[in-house]
PDB file of C-alpha atoms in Angstrom:
ATOM      1  CA  UNK A 207      27.143  18.256  -8.931  1.00 83.00           C
ATOM      2  CA  UNK A 208      25.739  14.810  -8.028  1.00 90.00           C
ATOM      3  CA  UNK A 209      21.993  14.108  -8.951  1.00 93.00           C
ATOM      4  CA  UNK A 210      20.627  10.889  -9.167  1.00 95.00           C
ATOM      5  CA  UNK A 211      18.397   9.175 -11.377  1.00 96.00           C
ATOM      6  CA  UNK A 212      15.249   6.377 -10.497  1.00 96.00           C
ATOM      7  CA  UNK A 213      13.982   5.697 -13.885  1.00 96.00           C
ATOM      8  CA  UNK A 214      10.693   4.437 -12.787  1.00 96.00           C
ATOM      9  CA  UNK A 215       8.307   5.709 -10.861  1.00 95.00           C
ATOM     10  CA  UNK A 216       6.378   1.917 -10.083  1.00 97.00           C
ATOM     11  CA  UNK A 217       7.485  -1.498 -10.155  1.00 98.00           C
ATOM     12  CA  UNK A 218       5.226  -4.261  -9.925  1.00 97.00           C
ATOM     13  CA  UNK A 219       6.901  -7.675  -8.939  1.00 98.00           C
ATOM     14  CA  UNK A 220       5.260 -11.025  -8.279  1.00 98.00           C
ATOM     15  CA  UNK A 221       5.665 -12.580  -4.941  1.00 97.00           C
ATOM     16  CA  UNK A 222       8.297 -14.574  -4.456  1.00 97.00           C
ATOM     17  CA  UNK A 223       9.922 -13.606  -7.807  1.00 97.00           C
ATOM     18  CA  UNK A 224      13.437 -11.584  -8.031  1.00 97.00           C
ATOM     19  CA  UNK A 225      13.058  -7.692  -8.086  1.00 97.00           C
ATOM     20  CA  UNK A 226      15.173  -4.899  -9.025  1.00 97.00           C
ATOM     21  CA  UNK A 227      14.609  -1.378  -8.308  1.00 98.00           C
ATOM     22  CA  UNK A 228      16.805   1.006 -10.797  1.00 98.00           C
ATOM     23  CA  UNK A 229      19.304   3.595  -9.685  1.00 98.00           C
ATOM     24  CA  UNK A 230      21.652   5.715 -12.044  1.00 98.00           C
ATOM     25  CA  UNK A 231      23.232   8.352 -10.498  1.00 96.00           C
ATOM     26  CA  UNK A 232      25.894  11.778 -11.757  1.00 95.00           C
ATOM     27  CA  UNK A 233      28.637  12.349  -9.496  1.00 91.00           C
ATOM     28  CA  UNK A 234      32.534  14.349 -10.688  1.00 89.00           C
ATOM     29  CA  UNK A 235      33.948  12.396  -8.110  1.00 88.00           C
ATOM     30  CA  UNK A 236      33.754   8.767  -5.967  1.00 89.00           C
ATOM     31  CA  UNK A 237      29.482   8.666  -4.972  1.00 92.00           C
ATOM     32  CA  UNK A 238      28.053   7.000  -1.679  1.00 92.00           C
ATOM     33  CA  UNK A 239      25.706   5.037  -2.548  1.00 95.00           C
ATOM     34  CA  UNK A 240      22.126   4.961   0.275  1.00 95.00           C
ATOM     35  CA  UNK A 241      19.385   3.142  -0.114  1.00 97.00           C
ATOM     36  CA  UNK A 242      16.097   4.270   1.933  1.00 97.00           C
ATOM     37  CA  UNK A 243      13.148   2.266   1.942  1.00 97.00           C
ATOM     38  CA  UNK A 244       9.401   4.258   2.913  1.00 96.00           C
ATOM     39  CA  UNK A 245       6.434   2.865   4.400  1.00 93.00           C
ATOM     40  CA  UNK A 246       3.248   4.259   4.236  1.00 88.00           C
ATOM     41  CA  UNK A 247       2.387   6.977   7.364  1.00 82.00           C
ATOM     42  CA  UNK A 248       6.452   6.771   7.326  1.00 85.00           C
ATOM     43  CA  UNK A 249       9.875   8.883   7.619  1.00 88.00           C
ATOM     44  CA  UNK A 250      12.531   6.850   5.890  1.00 93.00           C
ATOM     45  CA  UNK A 251      14.628   3.397   7.192  1.00 94.00           C
ATOM     46  CA  UNK A 252      18.174   2.817   5.728  1.00 94.00           C
ATOM     47  CA  UNK A 253      17.991   0.006   3.787  1.00 95.00           C
ATOM     48  CA  UNK A 254      22.378  -0.044   3.017  1.00 95.00           C
ATOM     49  CA  UNK A 255      24.815   2.094   1.768  1.00 94.00           C
ATOM     50  CA  UNK A 256      27.765   1.684  -0.612  1.00 94.00           C
ATOM     51  CA  UNK A 257      30.999   3.276   0.581  1.00 90.00           C
ATOM     52  CA  UNK A 258      33.970   1.476  -1.402  1.00 87.00           C
ATOM     53  CA  UNK A 259      35.153  -2.028  -1.135  1.00 86.00           C
ATOM     54  CA  UNK A 260      32.730  -4.850  -2.872  1.00 89.00           C
ATOM     55  CA  UNK A 261      30.851  -4.257  -5.363  1.00 91.00           C
ATOM     56  CA  UNK A 262      27.829  -5.992  -4.022  1.00 95.00           C
ATOM     57  CA  UNK A 263      26.397  -4.532  -0.784  1.00 95.00           C
ATOM     58  CA  UNK A 264      24.454  -6.665   1.262  1.00 95.00           C
ATOM     59  CA  UNK A 265      21.773  -4.534   4.099  1.00 93.00           C
ATOM     60  CA  UNK A 266      18.421  -5.001   5.959  1.00 90.00           C
ATOM     61  CA  UNK A 267      15.338  -7.021   5.006  1.00 91.00           C
ATOM     62  CA  UNK A 268      17.163  -9.524   2.551  1.00 94.00           C
ATOM     63  CA  UNK A 269      17.881  -6.544  -0.048  1.00 96.00           C
ATOM     64  CA  UNK A 270      21.523  -5.979  -1.787  1.00 97.00           C
ATOM     65  CA  UNK A 271      22.205  -3.869  -3.907  1.00 97.00           C
ATOM     66  CA  UNK A 272      25.437  -3.781  -6.588  1.00 96.00           C
ATOM     67  CA  UNK A 273      27.173  -0.687  -7.502  1.00 96.00           C
ATOM     68  CA  UNK A 274      28.808  -0.514 -10.945  1.00 96.00           C
ATOM     69  CA  UNK A 275      31.343   2.337 -11.551  1.00 94.00           C
ATOM     70  CA  UNK A 276      30.905   2.414 -15.353  1.00 94.00           C
ATOM     71  CA  UNK A 277      27.533   2.563 -15.622  1.00 96.00           C
ATOM     72  CA  UNK A 278      27.335   4.766 -12.525  1.00 96.00           C
ATOM     73  CA  UNK A 279      24.739   2.183 -11.221  1.00 97.00           C
ATOM     74  CA  UNK A 280      23.232   1.504  -8.260  1.00 98.00           C
ATOM     75  CA  UNK A 281      20.210  -1.358  -8.504  1.00 98.00           C
ATOM     76  CA  UNK A 282      18.835  -2.703  -5.794  1.00 98.00           C
ATOM     77  CA  UNK A 283      17.540  -6.217  -5.742  1.00 98.00           C
ATOM     78  CA  UNK A 284      15.933  -9.181  -3.893  1.00 97.00           C
ATOM     79  CA  UNK A 285      15.722 -12.246  -4.536  1.00 96.00           C
ATOM     80  CA  UNK A 286      12.593 -13.431  -3.601  1.00 97.00           C
ATOM     81  CA  UNK A 287       9.809 -10.092  -2.940  1.00 97.00           C
ATOM     82  CA  UNK A 288       7.643 -10.833  -0.012  1.00 97.00           C
ATOM     83  CA  UNK A 289       4.800  -8.483  -0.242  1.00 96.00           C
ATOM     84  CA  UNK A 290       5.447  -7.200   2.479  1.00 95.00           C
ATOM     85  CA  UNK A 291       7.995  -5.126   0.011  1.00 96.00           C
ATOM     86  CA  UNK A 292       5.440  -3.387  -0.968  1.00 97.00           C
ATOM     87  CA  UNK A 293       6.544   0.188  -0.544  1.00 97.00           C
ATOM     88  CA  UNK A 294       8.628   3.578  -1.823  1.00 97.00           C
ATOM     89  CA  UNK A 295      12.354   3.676  -1.364  1.00 98.00           C
ATOM     90  CA  UNK A 296      14.502   6.488  -2.761  1.00 97.00           C
ATOM     91  CA  UNK A 297      17.994   5.916  -3.763  1.00 97.00           C
ATOM     92  CA  UNK A 298      20.419   8.797  -3.006  1.00 95.00           C
ATOM     93  CA  UNK A 299      23.888   9.837  -3.372  1.00 94.00           C
ATOM     94  CA  UNK A 300      27.116  12.235  -2.139  1.00 91.00           C
ATOM     95  CA  UNK A 301      30.255  12.629  -4.532  1.00 88.00           C
ATOM     96  CA  UNK A 302      32.955  12.213  -2.107  1.00 84.00           C
ATOM     97  CA  UNK A 303      35.208  15.078  -1.028  1.00 74.00           C
ATOM     98  CA  UNK A 304      33.455  17.820  -2.850  1.00 68.00           C
ATOM     99  CA  UNK A 305      29.649  17.903  -1.164  1.00 68.00           C
ATOM    100  CA  UNK A 306      28.148  17.738   2.625  1.00 73.00           C
ATOM    101  CA  UNK A 307      24.642  16.634   0.763  1.00 83.00           C
ATOM    102  CA  UNK A 308      22.469  14.005  -0.124  1.00 89.00           C
ATOM    103  CA  UNK A 309      20.627  14.302  -3.525  1.00 92.00           C
ATOM    104  CA  UNK A 310      17.992  12.189  -3.472  1.00 94.00           C
ATOM    105  CA  UNK A 311      16.196  10.580  -6.738  1.00 95.00           C
ATOM    106  CA  UNK A 312      12.313  11.470  -6.975  1.00 95.00           C
ATOM    107  CA  UNK A 313      11.514   7.576  -5.910  1.00 96.00           C
ATOM    108  CA  UNK A 314       9.591   4.337  -7.043  1.00 97.00           C
ATOM    109  CA  UNK A 315       7.242   3.031  -5.332  1.00 97.00           C
ATOM    110  CA  UNK A 316       7.643  -1.160  -5.919  1.00 97.00           C
ATOM    111  CA  UNK A 317       4.082  -3.173  -5.140  1.00 97.00           C
ATOM    112  CA  UNK A 318       4.837  -7.458  -4.822  1.00 97.00           C
ATOM    113  CA  UNK A 319       1.557  -8.807  -5.748  1.00 96.00           C
ATOM    114  CA  UNK A 320       0.347 -11.863  -4.034  1.00 94.00           C
TER     115      UNK A 320
ATOM    116  CA  UNK B1453      18.273   2.716  18.932  1.00 67.00           C
ATOM    117  CA  UNK B1454      17.633   6.011  17.596  1.00 64.00           C
ATOM    118  CA  UNK B1455      14.062   7.871  17.599  1.00 90.00           C
ATOM    119  CA  UNK B1456      13.906  10.851  15.809  1.00 95.00           C
ATOM    120  CA  UNK B1457      10.716  12.781  16.862  1.00 95.00           C
ATOM    121  CA  UNK B1458       8.273  15.131  15.139  1.00 96.00           C
ATOM    122  CA  UNK B1459       5.882  16.792  17.086  1.00 89.00           C
ATOM    123  CA  UNK B1460       3.260  17.277  15.141  1.00 91.00           C
ATOM    124  CA  UNK B1461       1.653  14.088  12.298  1.00 93.00           C
ATOM    125  CA  UNK B1462      -1.113  16.530  10.118  1.00 95.00           C
ATOM    126  CA  UNK B1463      -1.288  19.938  10.371  1.00 96.00           C
ATOM    127  CA  UNK B1464      -3.480  22.181   8.476  1.00 97.00           C
ATOM    128  CA  UNK B1465      -2.841  26.269   8.622  1.00 97.00           C
ATOM    129  CA  UNK B1466      -4.230  28.331   6.894  1.00 97.00           C
ATOM    130  CA  UNK B1467      -2.718  30.973   4.259  1.00 98.00           C
ATOM    131  CA  UNK B1468      -0.256  33.403   6.343  1.00 97.00           C
ATOM    132  CA  UNK B1469       0.072  31.486   9.608  1.00 97.00           C
ATOM    133  CA  UNK B1470       2.948  31.448  10.806  1.00 97.00           C
ATOM    134  CA  UNK B1471       3.965  28.117  11.520  1.00 97.00           C
ATOM    135  CA  UNK B1472       6.380  25.830  13.397  1.00 97.00           C
ATOM    136  CA  UNK B1473       7.429  22.703  12.772  1.00 97.00           C
ATOM    137  CA  UNK B1474       9.486  21.194  15.856  1.00 96.00           C
ATOM    138  CA  UNK B1475      11.719  17.822  16.105  1.00 97.00           C
ATOM    139  CA  UNK B1476      13.873  16.297  18.727  1.00 97.00           C
ATOM    140  CA  UNK B1477      16.153  13.577  18.263  1.00 95.00           C
ATOM    141  CA  UNK B1478      17.588  11.580  21.342  1.00 94.00           C
ATOM    142  CA  UNK B1479      20.902  10.049  20.289  1.00 87.00           C
ATOM    143  CA  UNK B1480      22.974  13.513  20.011  1.00 89.00           C
ATOM    144  CA  UNK B1481      23.110  13.563  16.619  1.00 90.00           C
ATOM    145  CA  UNK B1482      25.421  16.620  15.964  1.00 90.00           C
ATOM    146  CA  UNK B1483      23.563  17.120  12.569  1.00 91.00           C
ATOM    147  CA  UNK B1484      19.643  17.771  11.827  1.00 93.00           C
ATOM    148  CA  UNK B1485      18.407  18.230   8.444  1.00 95.00           C
ATOM    149  CA  UNK B1486      14.996  18.401   7.715  1.00 97.00           C
ATOM    150  CA  UNK B1487      13.477  18.074   3.615  1.00 96.00           C
ATOM    151  CA  UNK B1488      10.393  18.321   2.275  1.00 97.00           C
ATOM    152  CA  UNK B1489       8.512  15.325   0.501  1.00 95.00           C
ATOM    153  CA  UNK B1490       6.691  15.610  -2.773  1.00 94.00           C
ATOM    154  CA  UNK B1491       5.726  13.338  -4.999  1.00 90.00           C
ATOM    155  CA  UNK B1492       7.294  12.519  -8.059  1.00 87.00           C
ATOM    156  CA  UNK B1493      10.150  14.968  -6.954  1.00 90.00           C
ATOM    157  CA  UNK B1494      12.108  13.071  -3.773  1.00 91.00           C
ATOM    158  CA  UNK B1495      13.327  14.886  -0.781  1.00 93.00           C
ATOM    159  CA  UNK B1496      14.278  18.617  -0.994  1.00 94.00           C
ATOM    160  CA  UNK B1497      17.215  19.696   1.384  1.00 94.00           C
ATOM    161  CA  UNK B1498      15.354  22.413   2.837  1.00 96.00           C
ATOM    162  CA  UNK B1499      18.036  23.551   6.032  1.00 96.00           C
ATOM    163  CA  UNK B1500      20.975  21.999   7.950  1.00 93.00           C
ATOM    164  CA  UNK B1501      22.462  22.383  11.450  1.00 93.00           C
ATOM    165  CA  UNK B1502      25.607  20.565  12.153  1.00 89.00           C
ATOM    166  CA  UNK B1503      25.560  22.150  15.414  1.00 88.00           C
ATOM    167  CA  UNK B1504      24.009  24.313  18.033  1.00 90.00           C
ATOM    168  CA  UNK B1505      22.930  27.705  17.045  1.00 86.00           C
ATOM    169  CA  UNK B1506      24.370  26.586  13.083  1.00 88.00           C
ATOM    170  CA  UNK B1507      22.232  26.429  10.187  1.00 93.00           C
ATOM    171  CA  UNK B1508      22.862  26.296   6.287  1.00 92.00           C
ATOM    172  CA  UNK B1509      20.931  26.242   3.585  1.00 94.00           C
ATOM    173  CA  UNK B1510      19.761  23.664   0.947  1.00 92.00           C
ATOM    174  CA  UNK B1511      18.333  23.561  -1.448  1.00 91.00           C
ATOM    175  CA  UNK B1512      14.917  25.547  -1.137  1.00 95.00           C
ATOM    176  CA  UNK B1513      15.122  27.827   1.642  1.00 96.00           C
ATOM    177  CA  UNK B1514      12.859  30.619   0.742  1.00 96.00           C
ATOM    178  CA  UNK B1515      10.147  30.676   2.645  1.00 96.00           C
ATOM    179  CA  UNK B1516      11.085  28.930   5.756  1.00 97.00           C
ATOM    180  CA  UNK B1517      14.356  29.804   8.364  1.00 97.00           C
ATOM    181  CA  UNK B1518      14.462  27.308  11.394  1.00 97.00           C
ATOM    182  CA  UNK B1519      16.460  27.677  14.822  1.00 96.00           C
ATOM    183  CA  UNK B1520      18.538  25.457  16.793  1.00 95.00           C
ATOM    184  CA  UNK B1521      18.914  26.267  20.415  1.00 93.00           C
ATOM    185  CA  UNK B1522      19.631  23.281  21.947  1.00 94.00           C
ATOM    186  CA  UNK B1523      21.160  20.133  20.799  1.00 93.00           C
ATOM    187  CA  UNK B1524      18.240  18.007  20.254  1.00 95.00           C
ATOM    188  CA  UNK B1525      15.763  19.984  18.998  1.00 96.00           C
ATOM    189  CA  UNK B1526      15.747  21.566  15.477  1.00 97.00           C
ATOM    190  CA  UNK B1527      12.611  23.914  14.582  1.00 97.00           C
ATOM    191  CA  UNK B1528      11.112  24.084  11.446  1.00 98.00           C
ATOM    192  CA  UNK B1529       9.133  28.153  11.092  1.00 98.00           C
ATOM    193  CA  UNK B1530       7.212  28.951   7.875  1.00 97.00           C
ATOM    194  CA  UNK B1531       7.104  32.757   8.552  1.00 94.00           C
ATOM    195  CA  UNK B1532       3.981  33.538   6.583  1.00 97.00           C
ATOM    196  CA  UNK B1533       2.566  29.805   5.358  1.00 97.00           C
ATOM    197  CA  UNK B1534       1.194  29.834   1.371  1.00 97.00           C
ATOM    198  CA  UNK B1535      -0.486  27.603  -0.578  1.00 97.00           C
ATOM    199  CA  UNK B1536       2.946  25.202  -2.261  1.00 97.00           C
ATOM    200  CA  UNK B1537       3.840  24.704   1.126  1.00 98.00           C
ATOM    201  CA  UNK B1538       0.927  21.907   1.449  1.00 98.00           C
ATOM    202  CA  UNK B1539       3.748  19.015   1.879  1.00 97.00           C
ATOM    203  CA  UNK B1540       4.932  16.038   3.917  1.00 96.00           C
ATOM    204  CA  UNK B1541       8.085  17.068   5.753  1.00 97.00           C
ATOM    205  CA  UNK B1542      10.393  15.283   7.233  1.00 96.00           C
ATOM    206  CA  UNK B1543      12.886  15.786  10.039  1.00 96.00           C
ATOM    207  CA  UNK B1544      16.710  13.753   9.879  1.00 95.00           C
ATOM    208  CA  UNK B1545      19.549  13.238  11.946  1.00 93.00           C
ATOM    209  CA  UNK B1546      23.386  11.650  11.657  1.00 89.00           C
ATOM    210  CA  UNK B1547      26.333  11.563  13.061  1.00 84.00           C
ATOM    211  CA  UNK B1548      28.873  14.575  12.740  1.00 71.00           C
ATOM    212  CA  UNK B1549      32.204  13.176  11.575  1.00 63.00           C
ATOM    213  CA  UNK B1550      31.078  11.005   9.626  1.00 59.00           C
ATOM    214  CA  UNK B1551      30.391  11.624   6.326  1.00 62.00           C
ATOM    215  CA  UNK B1552      29.286   7.928   5.100  1.00 74.00           C
ATOM    216  CA  UNK B1553      26.538   8.716   8.622  1.00 81.00           C
ATOM    217  CA  UNK B1554      23.193   7.663   7.405  1.00 86.00           C
ATOM    218  CA  UNK B1555      20.008   9.749   8.271  1.00 90.00           C
ATOM    219  CA  UNK B1556      17.656   8.547  10.759  1.00 92.00           C
ATOM    220  CA  UNK B1557      14.517   9.769  10.017  1.00 94.00           C
ATOM    221  CA  UNK B1558      10.929  11.450  12.041  1.00 95.00           C
ATOM    222  CA  UNK B1559       7.593  10.433  10.613  1.00 94.00           C
ATOM    223  CA  UNK B1560       6.781  12.959   8.555  1.00 95.00           C
ATOM    224  CA  UNK B1561       4.622  15.607   9.106  1.00 96.00           C
ATOM    225  CA  UNK B1562       2.057  16.425   6.746  1.00 96.00           C
ATOM    226  CA  UNK B1563       0.744  20.477   6.298  1.00 97.00           C
ATOM    227  CA  UNK B1564      -1.709  21.087   4.754  1.00 98.00           C
ATOM    228  CA  UNK B1565      -2.216  25.737   3.793  1.00 98.00           C
ATOM    229  CA  UNK B1566      -5.955  26.682   3.098  1.00 97.00           C
TER     230      UNK B1566
END
């Protein structure tokens, strides 16, 4: 079985500071990992994904995520937060070769304070 | 750019009514999905389809059915709506044959059952 955990329901950060949104996962094989963002009253938008290769993945809007196999983590990061980054962020995982569908985390509400 | 359109943004229905949620995508994607989103629970997969007239149950199919008569359209049906089906419903699509293909989401339908 596959699962994903986002341990923080809410993250607050000041504008201009670095931000991190945490995600840990559990799979029996190798993972495909994704981050999505949801703005108010909208559907989810794809940010970035890890498939294989380089552990640091760069995505849209200046976001990046680091895959850490030993810690089974895939934390989302941005060097300098913007107020417009305030949104709900979802991590998702799919076990390569054994699962056909994504499993989503419960979401983390990011608030960037001006 | 992929567009996934959900026919209603807000719906209010009475207990026991039959409810249809419609979703159309314009990029010839083979895969289509229905999720429900509830606070603290993230996204949970209700049903999905990999081809016309094909459907598979997701994690929470009870009380729902689906229809896919045309490739671009995927309908979610609540046979007899209940108050515990009050939720945000999200439709998504993706390309077949690419295990790591991102999901493209519609803007969601917020359903209230009274």
